[in-house]
Coordinates of C-alpha atoms (C1' of nucleotides) and ligand atoms in Angstrom, one line a residue:
Chain Y
M33 CA -11.7 -13.2 14.9
P34 CA -13.0 -9.7 14.5
G35 CA -13.3 -7.7 11.4
R36 CA -10.3 -8.7 9.3
E37 CA -8.3 -6.4 7.0
L38 CA -10.8 -4.0 6.4
L39 CA -8.8 -1.0 7.6
T40 CA -6.7 1.0 5.0
A41 CA -3.4 2.5 5.3
P42 CA -4.8 6.1 6.4
V43 CA -7.1 4.4 9.4
E44 CA -4.4 2.3 10.1
D45 CA -1.8 5.4 11.1
Y46 CA -4.4 7.8 12.4
L47 CA -5.3 4.9 15.0
K48 CA -1.1 4.2 15.3
A49 CA -0.7 8.0 15.7
I50 CA -3.9 8.1 18.6
Y51 CA -2.5 4.9 20.5
T52 CA 0.9 6.8 20.8
I53 CA 0.0 9.9 21.7
G54 CA -2.1 8.6 24.1
K55 CA -0.1 6.2 25.4
G56 CA -2.5 3.1 24.8
T57 CA -5.3 4.1 27.1
G58 CA -5.3 8.1 26.9
A59 CA -7.0 10.8 25.0
A60 CA -5.7 12.5 21.7
A61 CA -6.7 16.2 20.7
T62 CA -7.1 17.0 17.2
N63 CA -4.1 19.0 16.8
E64 CA -1.8 16.8 18.2
I65 CA -3.2 14.2 16.1
A66 CA -3.0 16.0 12.4
Q67 CA 0.6 17.6 13.5
R68 CA 2.0 14.0 14.3
L69 CA 0.4 13.2 10.9
A70 CA 1.3 16.0 8.8
L71 CA -2.5 16.9 8.1
A72 CA -4.7 19.9 8.5
P73 CA -6.6 20.0 11.6
A74 CA -10.2 20.2 9.5
S75 CA -9.2 16.5 7.9
V76 CA -8.6 14.8 11.3
S77 CA -12.0 16.1 12.6
G78 CA -13.9 14.7 9.6
M79 CA -11.5 11.1 9.5
V80 CA -11.9 10.5 13.3
R81 CA -15.7 11.0 13.0
R82 CA -15.8 8.2 10.7
L83 CA -13.5 6.3 12.6
A84 CA -15.7 6.7 15.8
D85 CA -18.5 5.3 13.8
Q86 CA -16.8 2.4 13.2
G87 CA -16.8 1.8 16.6
L88 CA -12.7 2.5 16.7
L89 CA -12.8 5.2 18.3
A90 CA -14.7 7.2 21.2
Y91 CA -15.3 11.0 20.2
E92 CA -16.7 13.8 21.7
R93 CA -17.2 16.6 19.7
Y94 CA -14.3 19.4 20.8
H95 CA -12.7 16.9 23.1
G96 CA -10.6 15.0 21.4
V97 CA -10.7 11.2 21.4
K98 CA -9.8 7.9 22.6
L99 CA -9.5 4.0 21.3
T100 CA -11.9 1.9 22.0
E101 CA -11.4 -1.9 22.5
S102 CA -11.5 -2.6 19.1
G103 CA -9.4 0.5 18.2
R104 CA -6.6 -0.2 20.3
R105 CA -6.3 -3.6 19.2
A106 CA -5.9 -2.7 15.2
A107 CA -3.3 0.2 16.4
L108 CA -1.1 -2.4 18.2
R109 CA -1.3 -4.8 15.7
T110 CA 0.0 -2.6 13.2
L111 CA 2.4 -1.1 15.8
R112 CA 3.6 -5.0 16.1
R113 CA 3.9 -5.1 12.5
H114 CA 5.9 -1.9 11.7
R115 CA 8.4 -3.0 14.6
V116 CA 8.5 -6.4 13.6
I117 CA 9.1 -5.1 10.1
E118 CA 11.6 -2.5 11.2
A119 CA 13.6 -5.8 13.2
Y120 CA 13.4 -7.9 10.0
L121 CA 14.8 -5.2 7.6
A122 CA 17.9 -4.0 10.4
E123 CA 18.8 -8.1 11.4
A124 CA 17.9 -10.3 8.2
L125 CA 18.8 -7.3 5.2
G126 CA 21.4 -4.9 7.1
Y127 CA 19.4 -1.9 6.9
P128 CA 20.9 1.1 8.5
W129 CA 18.9 2.0 11.8
D130 CA 18.4 5.3 10.4
R131 CA 16.2 4.4 7.4
V132 CA 14.5 1.3 8.8
H133 CA 11.4 3.6 10.1
E134 CA 10.5 4.9 6.5
E135 CA 10.3 1.7 4.6
A136 CA 8.3 0.3 7.9
E137 CA 5.8 3.3 7.3
R138 CA 4.5 1.6 4.1
L139 CA 4.9 -2.5 4.7
E140 CA 3.1 -2.2 7.4
H141 CA -0.1 -2.0 5.5
A142 CA 1.0 -4.1 2.9
A143 CA 2.6 -7.4 4.7
S144 CA -0.2 -10.1 6.0
D145 CA -0.1 -11.6 10.0
E146 CA 1.4 -14.8 8.1
L147 CA 4.2 -12.4 6.3
V148 CA 5.0 -10.6 10.1
D149 CA 5.0 -13.9 11.9
R150 CA 7.5 -15.5 9.5
M151 CA 9.6 -12.7 9.4
A152 CA 9.5 -12.7 13.4
A153 CA 10.3 -16.3 13.6
T154 CA 13.2 -16.0 11.0
I155 CA 14.8 -13.2 13.0
G156 CA 13.9 -15.4 16.9
E157 CA 10.9 -13.1 17.7
P158 CA 12.5 -10.3 18.6
E159 CA 11.5 -8.2 21.8
V160 CA 12.1 -4.6 20.7
D161 CA 12.5 -3.2 17.4
P162 CA 16.1 -1.6 16.3
H163 CA 15.3 1.9 18.2
G164 CA 14.5 -0.4 21.4
A165 CA 10.6 -0.3 20.8
P166 CA 9.1 -3.2 22.2
I167 CA 7.1 -5.1 19.8
P168 CA 3.4 -6.3 20.8
T169 CA 2.6 -9.8 21.0
K170 CA 0.4 -11.2 18.9
D171 CA -2.7 -11.5 21.8
G172 CA -2.0 -7.6 22.0
S173 CA 0.3 -7.2 24.8
V174 CA 3.1 -4.6 25.0
D175 CA 5.6 -3.7 27.7
E176 CA 4.9 -0.6 29.1
T177 CA 7.2 0.7 30.9
V178 CA 8.2 3.8 31.2
Y179 CA 11.8 4.6 31.4
T180 CA 14.0 7.7 32.5
S181 CA 15.7 10.1 29.7
L182 CA 19.2 10.5 29.5
A183 CA 17.6 14.4 30.6
D184 CA 16.4 13.3 33.6
L185 CA 19.3 11.8 34.9
I186 CA 21.1 13.4 37.6
V187 CA 24.9 14.3 37.6
G188 CA 27.5 11.0 38.5
A189 CA 24.6 8.3 37.3
S190 CA 24.5 5.9 35.0
G191 CA 22.1 3.6 32.7
V192 CA 21.8 1.3 30.0
V193 CA 20.3 2.7 26.8
V194 CA 17.1 1.1 26.2
R195 CA 15.5 2.8 23.7
V196 CA 15.7 6.0 21.5
A197 CA 12.5 7.4 20.8
G198 CA 11.6 9.6 17.7
E199 CA 12.6 8.4 14.0
D200 CA 14.4 11.7 12.5
P201 CA 17.0 9.9 10.1
E202 CA 19.8 13.0 11.1
M203 CA 19.0 12.3 14.7
L204 CA 19.6 8.3 14.7
R205 CA 22.3 8.5 12.7
Y206 CA 24.1 11.6 15.1
L207 CA 23.5 9.2 17.9
G208 CA 25.1 6.4 15.9
E209 CA 28.7 7.9 15.5
L210 CA 28.5 9.0 19.0
S211 CA 27.6 5.3 19.5
I212 CA 24.8 6.2 21.8
L213 CA 22.8 3.0 21.0
P214 CA 20.8 0.4 23.1
G215 CA 22.5 -1.8 25.0
K216 CA 25.3 1.2 26.0
R217 CA 26.1 2.3 29.2
I218 CA 26.6 5.8 30.0
T219 CA 27.5 7.9 32.4
V220 CA 26.1 11.6 33.0
K221 CA 29.7 13.1 33.9
S222 CA 28.0 16.9 34.3
R223 CA 25.2 19.3 33.4
A224 CA 26.1 23.0 32.5
P225 CA 22.9 25.3 33.5
Y226 CA 20.6 27.2 31.7
D227 CA 19.6 24.0 29.7
G228 CA 23.0 24.3 28.4
P229 CA 25.0 20.5 27.3
I230 CA 25.0 17.7 29.3
T231 CA 28.6 15.8 29.0
L232 CA 28.2 12.2 28.8
G233 CA 31.1 9.1 29.7
S234 CA 30.6 5.7 27.9
G235 CA 33.2 3.2 28.0
R236 CA 36.5 5.6 27.6
H237 CA 34.3 7.7 25.7
E238 CA 33.6 11.4 26.9
M239 CA 30.9 13.4 24.7
S240 CA 28.3 16.3 25.2
I241 CA 24.4 16.5 24.0
G242 CA 22.1 19.1 24.3
P243 CA 19.3 18.6 26.5
A244 CA 16.8 18.4 23.7
L245 CA 18.7 15.6 22.0
A246 CA 19.1 14.0 25.4
A247 CA 15.5 13.8 26.1
H248 CA 15.4 11.2 23.5
V249 CA 17.6 8.7 24.6
L250 CA 15.5 6.4 27.6
V251 CA 17.8 4.6 29.5
A252 CA 17.2 2.0 32.5
P253 CA 19.2 3.8 35.4
L254 CA 21.8 2.0 37.7
A255 CA 23.8 1.8 40.5
D256 CA 22.8 5.6 41.5
R257 CA 19.4 6.8 41.3
A258 CA 17.9 9.1 38.7
G259 CA 15.8 12.3 39.7
K260 CA 14.7 15.5 38.3
H261 CA 17.5 18.2 37.3
G262 CA 17.9 21.3 38.3
Chain K
M73 CA 15.6 9.7 -13.4
P74 CA 12.6 10.2 -14.8
G75 CA 9.3 11.1 -12.8
R76 CA 9.7 9.1 -9.4
E77 CA 7.5 7.1 -7.5
L78 CA 4.0 9.0 -8.2
L79 CA 2.4 6.5 -9.6
T80 CA -0.4 4.6 -7.6
A81 CA -0.8 1.4 -7.1
P82 CA -3.6 0.5 -9.0
V83 CA -1.8 2.5 -11.6
E84 CA 1.1 0.5 -11.3
D85 CA -1.2 -2.8 -11.7
Y86 CA -2.7 -1.8 -14.6
L87 CA 0.6 -0.7 -16.5
K88 CA 1.6 -4.5 -15.2
A89 CA -1.4 -6.1 -16.8
I90 CA -1.1 -4.3 -19.8
Y91 CA 2.8 -5.5 -20.1
T92 CA 1.7 -8.8 -19.7
I93 CA -1.5 -9.0 -22.0
G94 CA 0.8 -6.9 -24.6
K95 CA 3.9 -9.3 -24.6
G96 CA 5.8 -5.9 -24.0
T97 CA 5.1 -4.5 -27.2
G98 CA 1.6 -5.5 -28.2
A99 CA -1.6 -3.9 -27.6
A100 CA -4.5 -4.7 -25.2
A101 CA -7.7 -4.8 -25.3
T102 CA -10.0 -2.5 -22.8
N103 CA -11.8 -5.8 -21.3
E104 CA -9.5 -7.8 -21.1
I105 CA -7.4 -5.6 -19.0
A106 CA -11.0 -5.0 -17.5
Q107 CA -11.1 -9.3 -17.1
R108 CA -7.2 -9.1 -15.8
L109 CA -8.0 -6.4 -13.3
A110 CA -11.4 -8.0 -12.0
L111 CA -12.7 -4.7 -13.0
A112 CA -15.8 -3.0 -15.1
P113 CA -14.8 -2.3 -18.6
A114 CA -15.6 0.9 -18.0
S115 CA -13.6 1.7 -15.0
V116 CA -10.9 0.8 -17.8
S117 CA -11.8 3.1 -20.0
G118 CA -11.6 5.9 -17.3
M119 CA -8.5 5.4 -16.3
V120 CA -7.0 4.5 -19.3
R121 CA -7.4 8.1 -20.7
R122 CA -6.0 9.2 -17.3
L123 CA -2.9 7.3 -18.1
A124 CA -2.9 8.3 -21.3
D125 CA -2.6 11.7 -20.4
Q126 CA 0.3 11.0 -18.3
G127 CA 2.5 9.9 -21.1
L128 CA 2.2 6.4 -19.8
L129 CA -0.2 5.1 -22.8
A130 CA -0.7 5.5 -26.6
Y131 CA -4.7 5.2 -27.1
E132 CA -6.9 5.4 -29.9
R133 CA -10.3 5.4 -28.4
Y134 CA -12.2 2.2 -28.9
H135 CA -9.0 0.9 -30.4
G136 CA -7.1 -0.2 -27.3
V137 CA -4.1 0.8 -25.7
K138 CA 0.2 0.6 -25.8
L139 CA 2.5 1.2 -23.1
T140 CA 4.8 4.3 -24.3
E141 CA 8.4 3.5 -23.4
S142 CA 7.7 5.1 -20.1
G143 CA 4.9 3.2 -18.9
R144 CA 6.9 0.4 -20.3
R145 CA 9.5 1.1 -18.1
A146 CA 7.4 1.4 -15.1
A147 CA 5.5 -1.9 -15.8
L148 CA 9.1 -3.2 -15.9
R149 CA 9.9 -1.9 -12.6
T150 CA 6.7 -3.1 -11.0
L151 CA 7.2 -6.8 -12.6
R152 CA 11.2 -6.6 -11.3
R153 CA 9.6 -5.9 -7.6
H154 CA 7.2 -8.4 -7.6
R155 CA 8.9 -11.6 -8.9
V156 CA 11.9 -10.4 -6.8
I157 CA 9.8 -10.2 -3.9
E158 CA 8.3 -13.4 -4.7
A159 CA 11.5 -15.0 -5.1
Y160 CA 12.6 -13.4 -1.8
L161 CA 9.8 -14.6 -0.2
A162 CA 10.1 -18.4 -1.0
E163 CA 13.8 -18.5 -0.4
A164 CA 14.5 -16.5 2.9
L165 CA 10.9 -16.9 4.5
G166 CA 10.4 -20.4 3.4
Y167 CA 6.7 -19.2 1.3
P168 CA 5.3 -22.3 -0.9
W169 CA 5.3 -21.0 -4.4
D170 CA 1.1 -21.1 -4.0
R171 CA 1.6 -18.6 -1.6
V172 CA 4.0 -15.8 -3.1
H173 CA 1.9 -14.5 -5.6
E174 CA -0.9 -12.8 -3.7
E175 CA 1.9 -11.5 -0.8
A176 CA 3.8 -10.0 -3.7
E177 CA 1.2 -8.4 -5.6
R178 CA 0.2 -5.9 -2.2
L179 CA 4.2 -5.5 -1.8
E180 CA 5.2 -4.7 -4.9
H181 CA 3.5 -1.5 -4.3
A182 CA 4.9 -0.7 -1.0
A183 CA 8.8 -2.1 -1.2
S184 CA 11.5 0.7 -2.2
D185 CA 14.3 0.2 -4.5
E186 CA 16.6 -0.2 -1.7
L187 CA 14.2 -3.0 -0.4
V188 CA 13.8 -4.8 -3.5
D189 CA 17.9 -4.7 -4.1
R190 CA 18.7 -5.9 -0.8
M191 CA 16.2 -9.0 -1.1
A192 CA 17.7 -9.8 -4.6
A193 CA 21.1 -9.4 -3.0
T194 CA 20.3 -11.3 -0.4
I195 CA 19.4 -14.4 -2.4
G196 CA 22.0 -13.9 -4.9
E197 CA 20.7 -12.0 -7.5
P198 CA 17.9 -14.6 -8.6
E199 CA 17.3 -14.6 -12.5
V200 CA 13.5 -16.3 -12.3
D201 CA 10.5 -15.8 -9.8
P202 CA 9.3 -19.4 -7.9
H203 CA 6.9 -20.1 -11.0
G204 CA 10.4 -19.9 -13.6
A205 CA 9.1 -16.3 -14.9
P206 CA 12.1 -14.4 -15.9
I207 CA 13.2 -11.2 -13.1
P208 CA 13.7 -8.5 -15.3
T209 CA 16.9 -6.2 -14.4
K210 CA 16.9 -2.9 -13.0
D211 CA 17.9 -1.2 -16.3
G212 CA 14.6 -2.6 -18.2
S213 CA 15.8 -5.7 -20.0
V214 CA 13.8 -9.3 -19.7
D215 CA 14.2 -12.2 -21.6
E216 CA 11.6 -12.6 -23.8
T217 CA 12.3 -16.0 -24.8
V218 CA 8.8 -17.7 -25.9
Y219 CA 8.6 -21.2 -24.7
T220 CA 6.4 -24.3 -26.3
S221 CA 3.9 -25.6 -23.6
L222 CA 3.4 -29.3 -22.6
A223 CA 0.5 -29.3 -24.7
D224 CA 2.3 -28.4 -27.6
L225 CA 4.8 -31.3 -27.4
I226 CA 4.7 -34.3 -29.7
V227 CA 4.2 -37.7 -27.9
G228 CA 7.8 -39.3 -27.3
A229 CA 9.5 -35.7 -26.7
S230 CA 10.9 -34.5 -23.8
G231 CA 11.8 -31.2 -22.3
V232 CA 12.5 -29.2 -19.0
V233 CA 9.9 -27.2 -17.2
V234 CA 11.0 -23.9 -17.2
R235 CA 7.8 -21.7 -16.4
V236 CA 4.5 -22.8 -15.0
A237 CA 2.2 -19.9 -16.0
G238 CA -0.3 -18.4 -13.9
E239 CA -1.2 -18.1 -10.4
D240 CA -4.3 -20.0 -9.2
P241 CA -2.9 -21.4 -6.0
E242 CA -5.2 -24.3 -6.5
M243 CA -3.7 -25.3 -10.0
L244 CA 0.1 -24.2 -8.3
R245 CA -0.5 -27.0 -5.5
Y246 CA -1.8 -29.7 -7.7
L247 CA 1.3 -29.5 -10.1
G248 CA 3.3 -29.3 -7.0
E249 CA 1.8 -32.6 -5.6
L250 CA 2.9 -34.2 -9.0
S251 CA 6.0 -32.8 -8.9
I252 CA 5.6 -30.9 -12.3
L253 CA 8.0 -27.7 -11.3
P254 CA 10.6 -25.7 -12.7
G255 CA 13.7 -27.7 -13.5
K256 CA 12.0 -31.1 -13.6
R257 CA 12.5 -33.2 -16.7
I258 CA 9.2 -34.3 -18.4
T259 CA 8.6 -36.8 -21.3
V260 CA 5.1 -36.8 -23.2
K261 CA 4.1 -40.4 -23.5
S262 CA 0.8 -40.3 -24.9
R263 CA -2.3 -38.0 -25.5
A264 CA -5.3 -39.2 -26.2
P265 CA -7.9 -37.7 -29.0
Y266 CA -10.6 -35.3 -29.0
D267 CA -8.5 -32.9 -26.2
G268 CA -8.1 -35.9 -23.8
P269 CA -5.8 -36.2 -20.9
I270 CA -2.3 -36.3 -21.9
T271 CA -0.2 -38.8 -20.1
L272 CA 3.5 -37.9 -18.9
G273 CA 6.9 -39.1 -17.5
S274 CA 9.0 -38.1 -14.9
G275 CA 11.9 -40.2 -13.7
R276 CA 10.1 -43.3 -12.8
H277 CA 6.3 -41.9 -12.0
E278 CA 3.9 -41.4 -14.7
M279 CA 0.9 -39.4 -14.6
S280 CA -2.0 -37.8 -16.6
I281 CA -3.5 -34.3 -16.7
G282 CA -5.8 -33.0 -18.9
P283 CA -4.6 -30.2 -21.7
A284 CA -6.1 -27.2 -20.3
L285 CA -3.4 -28.1 -17.4
A286 CA -0.7 -29.0 -19.7
A287 CA -1.1 -25.2 -21.4
H288 CA 0.5 -23.4 -18.6
V289 CA 3.0 -25.7 -18.1
L290 CA 6.2 -24.6 -20.1
V291 CA 8.9 -26.4 -21.3
A292 CA 12.5 -26.4 -23.4
P293 CA 12.0 -28.7 -25.5
L294 CA 14.9 -31.5 -25.4
A295 CA 16.3 -34.6 -27.5
D296 CA 13.0 -35.1 -29.5
R297 CA 12.1 -31.5 -31.1
A298 CA 8.3 -30.2 -30.4
G299 CA 5.8 -29.6 -32.5
K300 CA 2.1 -28.4 -33.0
H301 CA -0.3 -31.6 -31.6
G302 CA -3.3 -33.0 -33.5
Chain L
dG217 C1' -25.0 -2.8 -47.4
dG218 C1' -27.4 -3.3 -43.7
dA219 C1' -28.6 -5.3 -39.1
dC220 C1' -27.0 -7.1 -35.0
dA221 C1' -23.5 -8.6 -31.2
dA222 C1' -19.7 -7.5 -29.2
dA223 C1' -17.0 -4.3 -27.6
dG224 C1' -15.9 0.3 -25.6
dT225 C1' -17.2 4.9 -24.2
dT226 C1' -19.8 8.7 -21.9
dA227 C1' -23.1 10.1 -18.0
dG228 C1' -23.9 10.5 -13.5
dG229 C1' -22.9 8.9 -8.9
dA230 C1' -20.4 6.7 -4.7
dC231 C1' -17.1 6.5 -1.4
dA232 C1' -12.4 7.7 0.9
dT233 C1' -9.2 11.2 1.7
dA234 C1' -7.4 15.4 1.5
dC235 C1' -7.3 20.8 1.6
dT236 C1' -9.0 25.9 2.5
dA237 C1' -12.2 29.5 4.6
dA238 C1' -15.2 30.5 7.2
dC239 C1' -17.5 29.6 11.6
dT240 C1' -18.1 28.1 16.8
dT241 C1' -16.5 26.2 21.2
dC242 C1' -13.5 26.0 24.6
dT243 C1' -10.3 28.3 28.1
dT244 C1' -7.8 31.8 29.8
dT245 C1' -6.9 36.2 32.1
dC246 C1' -7.8 39.7 34.1
Chain N
dG10 C1' -18.2 37.0 33.6
dA11 C1' -16.5 38.9 29.3
dA12 C1' -12.7 39.3 26.2
dA13 C1' -9.5 37.0 23.4
dG14 C1' -6.8 33.3 21.8
dA15 C1' -6.4 28.8 21.1
dA16 C1' -8.6 24.9 19.4
dG17 C1' -11.9 22.0 16.6
dT18 C1' -15.5 21.7 13.6
dT19 C1' -18.5 22.4 9.5
dA20 C1' -18.9 23.6 4.5
dG21 C1' -17.4 23.6 0.3
dT22 C1' -14.0 21.8 -3.8
dA23 C1' -10.7 18.2 -5.5
dT24 C1' -8.7 14.2 -6.9
dG25 C1' -8.3 9.0 -7.3
dT26 C1' -11.1 5.2 -8.4
dC27 C1' -14.7 2.3 -8.8
dC28 C1' -19.7 1.3 -10.0
dT29 C1' -24.1 0.9 -13.4
dA30 C1' -27.0 2.1 -17.2
dA31 C1' -27.3 3.8 -21.0
dC32 C1' -25.2 5.2 -25.0
dT33 C1' -22.0 4.6 -29.4
dT34 C1' -18.7 2.6 -32.3
dT35 C1' -16.7 -1.8 -34.6
dG36 C1' -16.9 -5.3 -37.3
dT37 C1' -18.9 -9.6 -39.3
dC38 C1' -22.4 -12.1 -41.6
dC39 C1' -25.6 -12.8 -45.3
Ligands
MN516 MN1 9.3 3.2 13.6
MN517 MN1 2.1 3.7 7.6
MN518 MN1 3.2 -13.2 -9.4
MN519 MN1 -0.4 -5.3 -7.5

DNA sequence: GGACAAAGTTAGGACATACTAACTTCTTTC
DNA sequence: GAAAGAAGTTAGTATGTCCTAACTTTGTCC
């Protein structure tokens, strides 16, 4: 096994951020990392150099960073912890889905591999977290399927919600109230022009949401085919 | 509510150490704190001054420290977290009792009050951790009963094991093998002179342990009365 | 009551992480 | 291809925690 748990909490969060920005293999810009971690860009420059020295990142001054293979493995390990913990909190401890993220953001750095494995086993080796995000396996593979968002479904098309992107608790609570949750089947009934509200049907309910919110709802298209609107 | 979760992990560990050394209200010596936390005494001097400045400790140079009321509350909060987590790991996740401590030592700093409360509720509001140590309540009270150790029971006396003091995994595993566990009823059969082995009876089993180990096994005396040996 | 050992403190430095302010490099636009 | 604005970096500083080495205080013992 490679260099064990010598990674600090900030380092793990950097790697996770870089992973999600680069979608696994792409590059991440300094400013984007800074924004995601709520840090000053100058702080990111400094840290990124250190991580590159440790062989976790490939870094070219003024040109952003990419994860190395070792950095990617570390990022996926943290991501697995994060998502297993979220799933466990929801399943085993009755946490509401809008509050699992914050808790997991801290626990992911403190939980041992053994704990995470026991959690996963206890709730039946879940494949996704409560928001529908795929849980990396222990050997570091993840489902990288790219889904369409509700904002991109054409009028008349239906889809099953597979994932809600983003972790803002207010947003999650609102979607929960609307019952827009992973597993739900939703049809786009109409779409107002000029980025206007999108009207959705789910079961016998009908509702309207803005395109910004709709963009956070990822679906697996059904029946009809999906396409860019507008 | 007073100054919320602004305490760092090292600070929480200091307060916990000072609490246990002083048994809640007594003073703790610099060297003892240093030893318990595996730090250099000089490091303790520095930290202790900062904690005193924050109002968590009463500190007189060259004369050790005591927890203030606010320090005591913080210590008990961490101790509660630690012990609830240990109990939860053992009960809900099947952790062996010799491995809960290490995990709890990290999680205690990352778990929110809500998580700890949910854990406690899920396993039925336990009153002791897997080693028999009392769990402080949310409002900061603890059972401070002082128990006799097996090393102090007179020959012929019996007791029920209420607690095993210390967290060395090897020791805990060994006691587990001997089935010397909280709840077990044990009788002192004989005691060899000059700090020699103590022979114990438990059910139909008989066994012999050294006095150093026996001192870690705390019992509630039964039937016969307890007294100093020798 | 003075000497010595034990206990404790200060001094000085390291390392990780963050910040602001000032500077440099890159990219876009005409 | 030069200017302007965006993006990114460096310099200098702060904070928290720890270390070792050198010093001071305390308590004990003759
Ligand atoms: Mn999350
Ligand atoms: Mn985190
Ligand atoms: Mn413990
Ligand atoms: Mn701890």
